Short mmCIF file of C-alpha atoms in Angstrom, two decimals:
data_model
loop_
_atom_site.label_atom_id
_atom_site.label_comp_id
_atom_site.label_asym_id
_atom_site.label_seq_id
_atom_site.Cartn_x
_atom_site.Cartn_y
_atom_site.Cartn_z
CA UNK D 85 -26.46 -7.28 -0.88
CA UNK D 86 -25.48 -3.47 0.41
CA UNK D 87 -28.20 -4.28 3.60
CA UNK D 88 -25.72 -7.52 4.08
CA UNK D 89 -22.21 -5.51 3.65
CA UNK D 90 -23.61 -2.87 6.22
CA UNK D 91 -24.68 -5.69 8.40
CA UNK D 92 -21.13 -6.81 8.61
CA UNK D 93 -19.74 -3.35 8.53
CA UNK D 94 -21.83 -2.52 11.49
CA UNK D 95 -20.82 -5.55 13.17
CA UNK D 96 -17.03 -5.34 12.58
CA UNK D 97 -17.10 -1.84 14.03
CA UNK D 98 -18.23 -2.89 17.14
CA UNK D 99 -14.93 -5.51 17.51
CA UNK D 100 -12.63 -2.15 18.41
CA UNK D 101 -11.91 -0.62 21.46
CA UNK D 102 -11.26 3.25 22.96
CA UNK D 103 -7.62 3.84 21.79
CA UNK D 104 -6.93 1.09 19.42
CA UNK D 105 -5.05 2.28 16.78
CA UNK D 106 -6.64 -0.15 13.30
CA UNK D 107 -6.52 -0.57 9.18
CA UNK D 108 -9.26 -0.55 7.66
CA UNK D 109 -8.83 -1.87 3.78
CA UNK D 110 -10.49 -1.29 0.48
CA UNK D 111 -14.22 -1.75 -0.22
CA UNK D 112 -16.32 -3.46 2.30
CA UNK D 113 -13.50 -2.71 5.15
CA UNK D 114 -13.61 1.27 4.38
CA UNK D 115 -17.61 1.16 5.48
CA UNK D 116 -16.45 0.18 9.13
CA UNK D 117 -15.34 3.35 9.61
CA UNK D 118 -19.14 4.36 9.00
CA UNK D 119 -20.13 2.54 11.98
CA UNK D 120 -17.17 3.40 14.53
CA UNK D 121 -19.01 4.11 18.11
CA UNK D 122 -18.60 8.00 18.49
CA UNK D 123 -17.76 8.05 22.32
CA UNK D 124 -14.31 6.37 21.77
CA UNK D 125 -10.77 7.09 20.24
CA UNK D 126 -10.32 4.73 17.62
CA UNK D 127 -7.00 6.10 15.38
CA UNK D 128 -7.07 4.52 11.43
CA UNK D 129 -4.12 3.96 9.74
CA UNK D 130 -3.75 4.81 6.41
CA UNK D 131 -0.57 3.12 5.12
CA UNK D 132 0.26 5.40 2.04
CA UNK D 133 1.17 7.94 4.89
CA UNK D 134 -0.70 8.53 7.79
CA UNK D 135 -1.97 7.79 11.23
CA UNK D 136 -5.76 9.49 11.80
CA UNK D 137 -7.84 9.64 8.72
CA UNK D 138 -10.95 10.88 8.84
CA UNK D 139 -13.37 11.08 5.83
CA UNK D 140 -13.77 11.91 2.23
CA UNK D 141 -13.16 15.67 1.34
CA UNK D 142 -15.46 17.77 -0.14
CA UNK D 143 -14.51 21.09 -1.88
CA UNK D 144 -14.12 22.85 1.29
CA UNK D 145 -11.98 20.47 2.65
CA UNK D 146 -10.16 19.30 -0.02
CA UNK D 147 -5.88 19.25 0.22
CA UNK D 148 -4.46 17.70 -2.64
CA UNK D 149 -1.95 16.50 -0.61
CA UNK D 150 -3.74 14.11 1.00
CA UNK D 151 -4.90 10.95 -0.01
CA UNK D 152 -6.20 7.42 1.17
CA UNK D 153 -4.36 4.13 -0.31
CA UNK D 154 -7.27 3.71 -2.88
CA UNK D 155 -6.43 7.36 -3.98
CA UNK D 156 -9.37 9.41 -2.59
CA UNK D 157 -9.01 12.52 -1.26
CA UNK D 158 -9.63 12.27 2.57
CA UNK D 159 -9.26 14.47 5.44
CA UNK D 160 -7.41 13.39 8.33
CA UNK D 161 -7.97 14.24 12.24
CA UNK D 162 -6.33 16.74 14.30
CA UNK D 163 -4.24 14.19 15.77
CA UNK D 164 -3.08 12.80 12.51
CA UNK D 165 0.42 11.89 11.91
CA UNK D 166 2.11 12.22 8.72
CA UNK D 167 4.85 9.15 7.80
CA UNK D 168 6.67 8.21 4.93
CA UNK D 169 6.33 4.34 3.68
CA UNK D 170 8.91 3.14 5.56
CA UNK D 171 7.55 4.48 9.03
CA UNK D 172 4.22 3.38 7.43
CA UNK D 173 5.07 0.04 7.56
CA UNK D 174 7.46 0.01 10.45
CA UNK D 175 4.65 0.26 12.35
CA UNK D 176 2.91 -2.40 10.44
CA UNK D 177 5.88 -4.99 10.70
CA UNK D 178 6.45 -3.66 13.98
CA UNK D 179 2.93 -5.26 15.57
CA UNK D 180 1.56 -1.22 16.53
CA UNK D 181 -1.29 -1.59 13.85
CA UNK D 182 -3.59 -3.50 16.49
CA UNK D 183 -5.84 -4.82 13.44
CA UNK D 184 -6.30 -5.21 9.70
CA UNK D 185 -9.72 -5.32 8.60
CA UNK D 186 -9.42 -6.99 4.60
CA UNK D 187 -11.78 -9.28 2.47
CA UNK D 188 -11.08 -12.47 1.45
CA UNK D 189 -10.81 -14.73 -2.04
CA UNK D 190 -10.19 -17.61 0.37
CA UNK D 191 -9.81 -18.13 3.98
CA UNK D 192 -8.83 -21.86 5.17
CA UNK D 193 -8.73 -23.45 8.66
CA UNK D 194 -5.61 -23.00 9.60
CA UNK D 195 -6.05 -19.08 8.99
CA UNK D 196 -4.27 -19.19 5.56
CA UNK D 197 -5.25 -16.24 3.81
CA UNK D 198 -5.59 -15.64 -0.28
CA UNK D 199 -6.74 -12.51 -1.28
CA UNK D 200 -4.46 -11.00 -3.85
CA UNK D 201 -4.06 -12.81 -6.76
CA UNK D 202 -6.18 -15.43 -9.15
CA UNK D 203 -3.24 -16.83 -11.15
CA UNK D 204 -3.78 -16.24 -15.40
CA UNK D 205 -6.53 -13.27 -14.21
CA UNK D 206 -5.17 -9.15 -14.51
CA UNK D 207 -2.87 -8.79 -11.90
CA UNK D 208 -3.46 -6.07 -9.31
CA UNK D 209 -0.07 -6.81 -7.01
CA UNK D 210 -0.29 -7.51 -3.00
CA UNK D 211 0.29 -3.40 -2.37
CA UNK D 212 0.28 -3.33 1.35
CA UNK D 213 -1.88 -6.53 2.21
CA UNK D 214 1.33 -8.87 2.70
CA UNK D 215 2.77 -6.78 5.43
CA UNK D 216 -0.46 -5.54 7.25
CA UNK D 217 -1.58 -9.92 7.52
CA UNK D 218 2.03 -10.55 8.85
CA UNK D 219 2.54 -7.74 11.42
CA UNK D 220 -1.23 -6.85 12.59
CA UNK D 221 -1.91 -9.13 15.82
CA UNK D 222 -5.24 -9.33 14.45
CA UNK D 223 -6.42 -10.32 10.88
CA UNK D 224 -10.13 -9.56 10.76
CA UNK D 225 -11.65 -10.69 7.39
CA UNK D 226 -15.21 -9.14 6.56
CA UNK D 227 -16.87 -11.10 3.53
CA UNK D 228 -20.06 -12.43 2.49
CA UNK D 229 -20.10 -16.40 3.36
CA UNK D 230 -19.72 -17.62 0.13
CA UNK D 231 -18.95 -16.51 -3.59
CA UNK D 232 -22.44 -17.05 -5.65
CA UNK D 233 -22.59 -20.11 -3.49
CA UNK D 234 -18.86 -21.12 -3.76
CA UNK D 235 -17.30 -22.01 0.11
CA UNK D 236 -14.71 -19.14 0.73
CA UNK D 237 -13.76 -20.48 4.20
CA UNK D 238 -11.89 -23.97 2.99
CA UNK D 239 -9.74 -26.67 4.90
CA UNK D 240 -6.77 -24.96 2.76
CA UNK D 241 -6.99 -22.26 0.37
CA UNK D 242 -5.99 -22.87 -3.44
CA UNK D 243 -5.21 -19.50 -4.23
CA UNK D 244 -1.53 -18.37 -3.62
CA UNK D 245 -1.30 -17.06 0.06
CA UNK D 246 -1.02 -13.42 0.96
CA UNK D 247 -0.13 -14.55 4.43
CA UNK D 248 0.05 -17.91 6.35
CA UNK D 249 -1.98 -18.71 9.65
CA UNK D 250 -2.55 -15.17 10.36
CA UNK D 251 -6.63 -14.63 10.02
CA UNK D 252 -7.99 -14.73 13.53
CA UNK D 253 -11.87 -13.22 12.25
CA UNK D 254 -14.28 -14.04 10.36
CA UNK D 255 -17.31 -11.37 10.04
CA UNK D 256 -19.99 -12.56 7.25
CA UNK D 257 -23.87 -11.80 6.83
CA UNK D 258 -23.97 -15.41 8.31
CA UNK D 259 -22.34 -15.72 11.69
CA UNK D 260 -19.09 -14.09 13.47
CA UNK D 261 -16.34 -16.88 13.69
CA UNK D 262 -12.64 -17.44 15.59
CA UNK D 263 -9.37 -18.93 14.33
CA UNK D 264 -8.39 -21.32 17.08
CA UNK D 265 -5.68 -24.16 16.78
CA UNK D 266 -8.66 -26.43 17.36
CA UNK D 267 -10.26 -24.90 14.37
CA UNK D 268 -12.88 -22.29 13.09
CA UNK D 269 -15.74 -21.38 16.13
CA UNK D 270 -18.47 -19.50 15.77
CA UNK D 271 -19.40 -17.30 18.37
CA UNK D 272 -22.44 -15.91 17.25
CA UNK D 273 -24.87 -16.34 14.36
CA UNK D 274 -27.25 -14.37 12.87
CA UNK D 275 -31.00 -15.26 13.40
CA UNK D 276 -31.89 -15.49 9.77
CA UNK D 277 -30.06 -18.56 9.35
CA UNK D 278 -29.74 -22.20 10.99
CA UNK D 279 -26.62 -23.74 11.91
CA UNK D 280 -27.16 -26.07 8.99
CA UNK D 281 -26.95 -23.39 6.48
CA UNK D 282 -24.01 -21.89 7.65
CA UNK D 283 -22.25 -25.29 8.03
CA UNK D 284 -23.34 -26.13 4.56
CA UNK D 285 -22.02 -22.69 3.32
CA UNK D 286 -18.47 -23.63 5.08
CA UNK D 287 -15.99 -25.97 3.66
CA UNK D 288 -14.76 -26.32 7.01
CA UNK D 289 -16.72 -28.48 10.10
CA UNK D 290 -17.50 -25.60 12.26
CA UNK D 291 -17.22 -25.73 15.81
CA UNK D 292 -19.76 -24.07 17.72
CA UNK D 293 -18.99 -22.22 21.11
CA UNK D 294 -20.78 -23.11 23.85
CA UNK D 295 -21.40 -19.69 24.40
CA UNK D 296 -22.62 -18.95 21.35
CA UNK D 297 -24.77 -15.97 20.89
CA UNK D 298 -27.15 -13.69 18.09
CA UNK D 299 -25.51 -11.79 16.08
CA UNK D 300 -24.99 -8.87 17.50
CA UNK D 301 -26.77 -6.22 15.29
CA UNK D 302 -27.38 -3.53 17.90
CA UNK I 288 30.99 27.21 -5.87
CA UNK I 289 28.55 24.20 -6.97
CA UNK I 290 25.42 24.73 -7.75
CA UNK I 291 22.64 22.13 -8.11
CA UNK I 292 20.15 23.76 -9.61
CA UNK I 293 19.10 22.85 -13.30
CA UNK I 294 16.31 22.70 -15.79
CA UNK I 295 14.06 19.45 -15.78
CA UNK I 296 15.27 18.85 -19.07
CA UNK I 297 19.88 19.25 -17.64
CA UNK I 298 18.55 17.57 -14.91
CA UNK I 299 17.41 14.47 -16.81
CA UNK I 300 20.10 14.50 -19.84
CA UNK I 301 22.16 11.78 -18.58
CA UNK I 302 19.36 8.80 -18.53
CA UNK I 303 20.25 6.50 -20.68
CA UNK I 304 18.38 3.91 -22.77
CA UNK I 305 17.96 0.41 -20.38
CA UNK I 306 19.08 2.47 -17.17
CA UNK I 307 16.86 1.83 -14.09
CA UNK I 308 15.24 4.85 -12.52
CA UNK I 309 13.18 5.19 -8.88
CA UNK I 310 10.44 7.94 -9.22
CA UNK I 311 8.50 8.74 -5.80
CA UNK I 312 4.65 9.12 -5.44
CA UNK I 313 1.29 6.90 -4.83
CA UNK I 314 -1.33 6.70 -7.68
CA UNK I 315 0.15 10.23 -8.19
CA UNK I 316 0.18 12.25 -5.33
CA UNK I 317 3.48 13.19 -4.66
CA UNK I 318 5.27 12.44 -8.08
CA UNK I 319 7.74 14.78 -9.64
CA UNK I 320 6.02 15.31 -12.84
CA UNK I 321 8.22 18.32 -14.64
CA UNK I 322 11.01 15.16 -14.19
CA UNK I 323 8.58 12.94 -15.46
CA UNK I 324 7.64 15.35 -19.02
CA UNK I 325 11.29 16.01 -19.46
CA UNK I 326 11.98 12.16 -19.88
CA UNK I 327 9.16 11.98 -22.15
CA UNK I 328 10.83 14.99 -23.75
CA UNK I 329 14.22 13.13 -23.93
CA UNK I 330 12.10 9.93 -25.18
CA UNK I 331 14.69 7.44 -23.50
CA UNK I 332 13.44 3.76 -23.83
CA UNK I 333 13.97 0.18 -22.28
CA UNK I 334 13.59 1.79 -18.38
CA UNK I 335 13.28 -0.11 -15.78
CA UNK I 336 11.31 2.01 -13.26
CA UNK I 337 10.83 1.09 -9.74
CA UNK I 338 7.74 3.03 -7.67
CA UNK I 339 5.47 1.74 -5.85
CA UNK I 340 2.30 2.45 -9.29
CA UNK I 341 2.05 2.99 -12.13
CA UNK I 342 0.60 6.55 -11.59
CA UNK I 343 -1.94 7.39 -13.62
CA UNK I 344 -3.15 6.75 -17.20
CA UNK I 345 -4.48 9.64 -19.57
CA UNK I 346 -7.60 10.21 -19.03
CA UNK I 347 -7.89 8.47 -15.62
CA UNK I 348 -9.27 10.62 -12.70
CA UNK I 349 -7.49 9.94 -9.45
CA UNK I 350 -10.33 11.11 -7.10
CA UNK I 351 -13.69 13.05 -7.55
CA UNK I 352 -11.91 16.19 -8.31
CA UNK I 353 -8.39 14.90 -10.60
CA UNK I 354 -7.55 16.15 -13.83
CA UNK I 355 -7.51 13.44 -16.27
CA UNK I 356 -4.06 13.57 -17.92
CA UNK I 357 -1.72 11.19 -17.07
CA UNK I 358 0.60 11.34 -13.74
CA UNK I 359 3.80 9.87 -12.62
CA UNK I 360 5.11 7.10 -14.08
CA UNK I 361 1.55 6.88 -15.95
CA UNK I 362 3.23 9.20 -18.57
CA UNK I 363 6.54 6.96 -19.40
CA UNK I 364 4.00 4.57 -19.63
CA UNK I 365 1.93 6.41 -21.86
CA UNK I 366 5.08 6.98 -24.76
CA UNK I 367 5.79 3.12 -24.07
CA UNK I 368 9.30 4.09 -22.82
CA UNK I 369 9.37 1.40 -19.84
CA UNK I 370 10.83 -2.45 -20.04
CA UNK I 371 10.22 -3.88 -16.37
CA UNK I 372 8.61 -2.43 -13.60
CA UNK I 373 9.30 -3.36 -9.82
CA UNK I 374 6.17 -2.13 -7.79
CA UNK I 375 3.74 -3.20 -5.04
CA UNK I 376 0.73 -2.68 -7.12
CA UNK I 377 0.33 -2.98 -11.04
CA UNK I 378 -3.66 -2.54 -10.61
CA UNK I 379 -4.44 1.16 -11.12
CA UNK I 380 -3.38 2.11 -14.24
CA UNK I 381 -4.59 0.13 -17.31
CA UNK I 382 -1.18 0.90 -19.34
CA UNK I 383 0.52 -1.30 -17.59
CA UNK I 384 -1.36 -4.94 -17.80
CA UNK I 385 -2.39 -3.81 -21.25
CA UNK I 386 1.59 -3.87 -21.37
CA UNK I 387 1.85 -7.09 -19.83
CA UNK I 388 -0.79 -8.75 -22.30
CA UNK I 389 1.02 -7.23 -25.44
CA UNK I 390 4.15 -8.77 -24.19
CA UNK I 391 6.21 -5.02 -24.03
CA UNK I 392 5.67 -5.02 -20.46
CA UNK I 393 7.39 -7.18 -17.41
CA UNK I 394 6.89 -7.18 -13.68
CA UNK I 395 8.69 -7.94 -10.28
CA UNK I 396 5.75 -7.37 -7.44
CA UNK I 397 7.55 -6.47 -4.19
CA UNK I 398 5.19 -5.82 -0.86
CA UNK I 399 4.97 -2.72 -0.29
CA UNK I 400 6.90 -1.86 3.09
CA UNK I 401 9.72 -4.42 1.84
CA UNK I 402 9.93 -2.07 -1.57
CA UNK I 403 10.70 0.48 0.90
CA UNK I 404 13.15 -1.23 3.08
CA UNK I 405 14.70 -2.63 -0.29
CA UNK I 406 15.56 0.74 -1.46
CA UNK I 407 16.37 2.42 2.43
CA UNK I 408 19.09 -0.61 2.47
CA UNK I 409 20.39 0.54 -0.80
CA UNK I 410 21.07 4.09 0.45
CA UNK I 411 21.68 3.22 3.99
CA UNK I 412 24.18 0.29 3.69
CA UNK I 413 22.90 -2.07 4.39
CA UNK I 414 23.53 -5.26 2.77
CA UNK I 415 19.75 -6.17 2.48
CA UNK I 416 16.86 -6.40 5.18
CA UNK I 417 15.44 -9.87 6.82
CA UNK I 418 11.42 -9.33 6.66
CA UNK I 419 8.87 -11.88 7.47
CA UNK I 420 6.65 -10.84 4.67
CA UNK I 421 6.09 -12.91 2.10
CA UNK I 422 6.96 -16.43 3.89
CA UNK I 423 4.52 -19.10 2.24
CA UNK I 424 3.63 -16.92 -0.37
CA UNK I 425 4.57 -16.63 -4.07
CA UNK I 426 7.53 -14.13 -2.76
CA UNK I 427 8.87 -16.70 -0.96
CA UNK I 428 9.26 -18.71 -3.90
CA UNK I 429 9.77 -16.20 -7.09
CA UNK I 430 12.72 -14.97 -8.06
CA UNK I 431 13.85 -11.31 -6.71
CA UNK I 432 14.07 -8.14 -9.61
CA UNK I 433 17.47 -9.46 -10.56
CA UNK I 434 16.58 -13.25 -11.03
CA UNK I 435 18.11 -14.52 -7.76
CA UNK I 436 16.52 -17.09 -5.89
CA UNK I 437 15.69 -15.54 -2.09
CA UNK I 438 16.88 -16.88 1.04
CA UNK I 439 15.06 -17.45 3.93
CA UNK I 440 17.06 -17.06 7.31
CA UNK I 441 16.17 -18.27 10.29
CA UNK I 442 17.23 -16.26 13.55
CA UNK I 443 16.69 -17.07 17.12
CA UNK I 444 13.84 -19.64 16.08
CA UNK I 445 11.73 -17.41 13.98
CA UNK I 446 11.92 -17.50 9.99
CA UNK I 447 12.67 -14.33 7.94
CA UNK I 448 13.17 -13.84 3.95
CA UNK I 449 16.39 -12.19 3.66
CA UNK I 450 15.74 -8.88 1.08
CA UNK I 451 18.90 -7.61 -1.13
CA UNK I 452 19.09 -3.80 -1.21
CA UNK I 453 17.24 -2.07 -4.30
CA UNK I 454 19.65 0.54 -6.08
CA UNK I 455 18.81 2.92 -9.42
CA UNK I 456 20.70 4.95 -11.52
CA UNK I 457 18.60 7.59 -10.94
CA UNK I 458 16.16 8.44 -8.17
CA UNK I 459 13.36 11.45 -8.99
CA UNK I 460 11.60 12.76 -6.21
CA UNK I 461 8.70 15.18 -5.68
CA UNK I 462 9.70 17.79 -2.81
CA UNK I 463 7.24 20.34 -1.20
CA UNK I 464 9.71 22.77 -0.16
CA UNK I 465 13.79 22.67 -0.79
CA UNK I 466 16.20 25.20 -0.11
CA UNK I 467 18.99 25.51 -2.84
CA UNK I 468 21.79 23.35 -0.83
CA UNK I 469 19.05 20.02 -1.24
CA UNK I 470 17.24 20.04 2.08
CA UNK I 471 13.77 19.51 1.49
CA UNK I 472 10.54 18.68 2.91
CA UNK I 473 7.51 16.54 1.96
CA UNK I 474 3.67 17.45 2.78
CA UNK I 475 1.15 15.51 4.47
CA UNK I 476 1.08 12.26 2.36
CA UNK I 477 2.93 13.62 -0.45
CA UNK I 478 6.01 12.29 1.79
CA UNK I 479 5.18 8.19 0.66
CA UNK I 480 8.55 7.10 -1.42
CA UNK I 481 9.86 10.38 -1.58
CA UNK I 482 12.03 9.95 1.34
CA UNK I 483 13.93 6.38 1.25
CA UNK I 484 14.53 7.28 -2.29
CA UNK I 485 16.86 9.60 -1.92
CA UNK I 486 20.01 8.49 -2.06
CA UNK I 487 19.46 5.38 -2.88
CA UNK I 488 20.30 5.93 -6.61
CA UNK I 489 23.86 6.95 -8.18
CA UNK I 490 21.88 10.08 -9.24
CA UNK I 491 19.33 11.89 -6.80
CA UNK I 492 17.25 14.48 -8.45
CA UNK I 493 14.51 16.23 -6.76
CA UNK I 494 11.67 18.22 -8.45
CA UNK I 495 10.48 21.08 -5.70
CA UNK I 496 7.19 23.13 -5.69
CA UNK I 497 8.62 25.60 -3.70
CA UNK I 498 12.76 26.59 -3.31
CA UNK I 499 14.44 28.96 -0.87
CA UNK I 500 17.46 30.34 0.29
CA UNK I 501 18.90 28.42 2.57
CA UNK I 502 18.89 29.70 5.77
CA UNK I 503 15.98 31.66 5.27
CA UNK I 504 13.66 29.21 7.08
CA UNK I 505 13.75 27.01 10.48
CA UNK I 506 16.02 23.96 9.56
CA UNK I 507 14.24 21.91 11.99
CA UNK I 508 11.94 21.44 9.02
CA UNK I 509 13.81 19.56 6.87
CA UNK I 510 13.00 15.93 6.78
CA UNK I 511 15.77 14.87 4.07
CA UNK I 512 19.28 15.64 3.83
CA UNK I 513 20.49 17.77 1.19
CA UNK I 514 23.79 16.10 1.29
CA UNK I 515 21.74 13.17 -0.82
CA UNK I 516 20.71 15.42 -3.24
CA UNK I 517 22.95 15.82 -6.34
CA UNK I 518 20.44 18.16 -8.64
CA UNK I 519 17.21 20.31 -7.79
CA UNK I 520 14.73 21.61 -10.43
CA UNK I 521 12.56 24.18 -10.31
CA UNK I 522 8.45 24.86 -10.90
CA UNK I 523 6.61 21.52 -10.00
CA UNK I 524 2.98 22.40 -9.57
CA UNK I 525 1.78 22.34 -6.16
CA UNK I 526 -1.68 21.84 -7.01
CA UNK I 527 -1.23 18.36 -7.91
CA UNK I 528 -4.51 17.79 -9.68
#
């Protein structure tokens, strides 16, 4: 299961570009930054208050004034800038964030999104994820395929909706997919499974590019 | 000649029982805690507290190296002094669904960058803010912190959910550095709701770690007006852990 997350870590990270300014979210999301290529300026937002995180502090490094949003003490780059939450999220709303990269409860055709809240379960509350699906051009969800066997990726998600029609990625173990108005493509699958298990893993009918391509796990 | 500078405990006297306060920070970094243990002190009940957490619980590290007592609005939670709490996340600190299940406990959920535009309208004047988060989701459809249904608006083709202002009695605020006329600053990401809040209350009270003269440093520094600022205490900790 870690080998699996770190595939689609590894993979995500390779979706940026020199200069792109990104948000990477709790859990599986947080190990892109593991994987970001070294020759390139890629800027991380961290919406609790800043623009150019960098990693966990350690004892030397450690300022109690900074934190990520899940609370850890992080350090942050030499060309980090310091916001409050409104500026935070100005440049969320705004469209500046390029990307988002978040899981998923539930992802459906349409690019419906559902990954806040399972009604009569503890509630946790949306925190940022409602504003980063709606202003980030790009919603990049990075998931395993299914849950125990359960289809995440659905013709419409029965969850309530953190966003509508704003996923345009899907990164799993199994293959990396599109969000087109045509419907969900896969553009490149990994060799360790047929296109009949992913299909059957999907509650969706896939469409596969004619381009499509291995995974790439370079 | 006014002066603004009290104890925690002058500074807090007039919250009242069922009066709705706005206390900065994020999972405790950047909350004013001397405000916070003088309301415990006081022991007022039936708040309604907007923020965007619940802080932290006793005995809950934030990080690798936290202490473990409780922080921010983790300690009104703590002496059960709280009502309703409007937030963008409820998830942190177990007080507060152990709240909700025992039925002492109720919540609005507001996404985070609206809570902030909520409460900026409030001390801005505006008469509310028209976001497109939330559309097709519960926010769309639940009713605001007040019980109003929300509108949604739509301008020049594209759909918005029309936001009414969020205004407290009281706002408390963590500030790095004040000078004694109100001006203050915010560290790093200490800064989170510690800026839109001020003002946006009928009271603004800031807790600072450090206060000067004024005029003794470079007023290009200041990142809040001290014109918002009704009352200033003394002796927050800057070592926030």
């Amino acid at each position: 299961m870690a080998d699996l997350k770190a595939r689609i870590a590894k993979r995500c990270a390779k979706h940026f570009e020199d200069g792109d300014f990104i948000n990477l979210g709790i859990g599986l999301p947080t190990m892109v930054a593991d994987y970001l290529p070294e020759d390139v300026i890629i800027t991380c937002h961290s919406e609790n208050g800043f623009a150019g995180i960098d990693i966990l502090a350690d004892e030397e490094t450690l300022d109690v004034n900074i934190i990520n949003s899940g609370g850890q003490y992080v350090t942050a780059l030499p060309r980090a800038k310091f916001f409050d939450t409104a500026e935070s999220f100005g440049l969320v709303r705004g469209g500046h964030v390029k990307a988002t990269v978040l899981g998923a409860m539930e992802v459906a055709e349409n690019g419906d999104l559902a990954n806040w809240i399972v009604p009569g379960k503890k509630v946790a509350g949306m925190g940022g994820a409602m504003d980063l699906c709606v202003g980030c051009p790009e919603v990049i969800i990075t998931m395993l395929h299914t849950q125990k066997g359960n289809h995440k990726i659905k013709k419409q998600c029965t969850l309530p909706l953190t966003a509508e029609k704003c996923v345009t990625a899907i990164i799993t173990e199994m293959a990396v997919m599109h969000v087109t108005p045509e419907g969900i493509v896969v553009t490149e699958l990994h060799p360790d499974y047929t296109k009949e298990e992913v299909q059957a893993a999907t509650g969706v009918d896939l469409i596969w590019s004619p381009d499509l391509k291995p995974y790439d796990e370079t | 000649m006014f002066n603004k500078i009290l104890t925690a405990d002058e500074a807090v006297a007039g919250v009242q029982d069922g009066m709705t306060i706005m206390v900065g920070g994020f999972l405790g970094t950047g909350s004013p805690e001397v405000l916070m243990d003088a309301l415990v002190r006081k022991g007022v009940k039936h708040l309604t507290v907007i923020g965007n957490d619940g802080g932290l619980a006793e005995g809950q590290p934030a990080g690798e190296f936290a202490g473990k007592t409780p922080r921010g609005i983790g300690k009104l939670l703590e002496n059960h002094m709280v009502d309703h709490v409007i937030m963008s996340h409820v998830g942190v600190n177990p007080r507060l669904n152990e709240q909700f299940a025992d039925g002492s406990l109720t919540y609005t959920l507001v996404p985070q960058g609206t809570l902030a535009e909520k409460i900026r309208a409030a001390a801005y004047g505006l008469g509310g803010v028209l976001t497109p988060v939330g559309l097709g989701t519960p926010m769309e459809t639940d009713l605001d912190e007040l019980g109003r249904k929300k509108e949604v608006m739509e301008i020049d083709g594209k759909k918005y959910l029309f936001e009414r202002p969020l205004h407290a009695d009281y706002s408390f605020i963590r500030a790095s550095m004040a000078d004694k006329f109100g001006n203050y600053m915010c560290s790093k990401a200490t800064r989170n709701f510690n800026i839109v809040m001020a003002g946006a209350a009928d009271h603004t009270v800031i807790a600072a770690e450090k206060l000067v003269e004024v005029g003794s440093v470079d007023p290009d520094i200041w990142q809040v007006a001290g014109v918002l600022v009704e009352s200033i205490v003394e002796g927050e900790s800057a070592w926030q852990i």
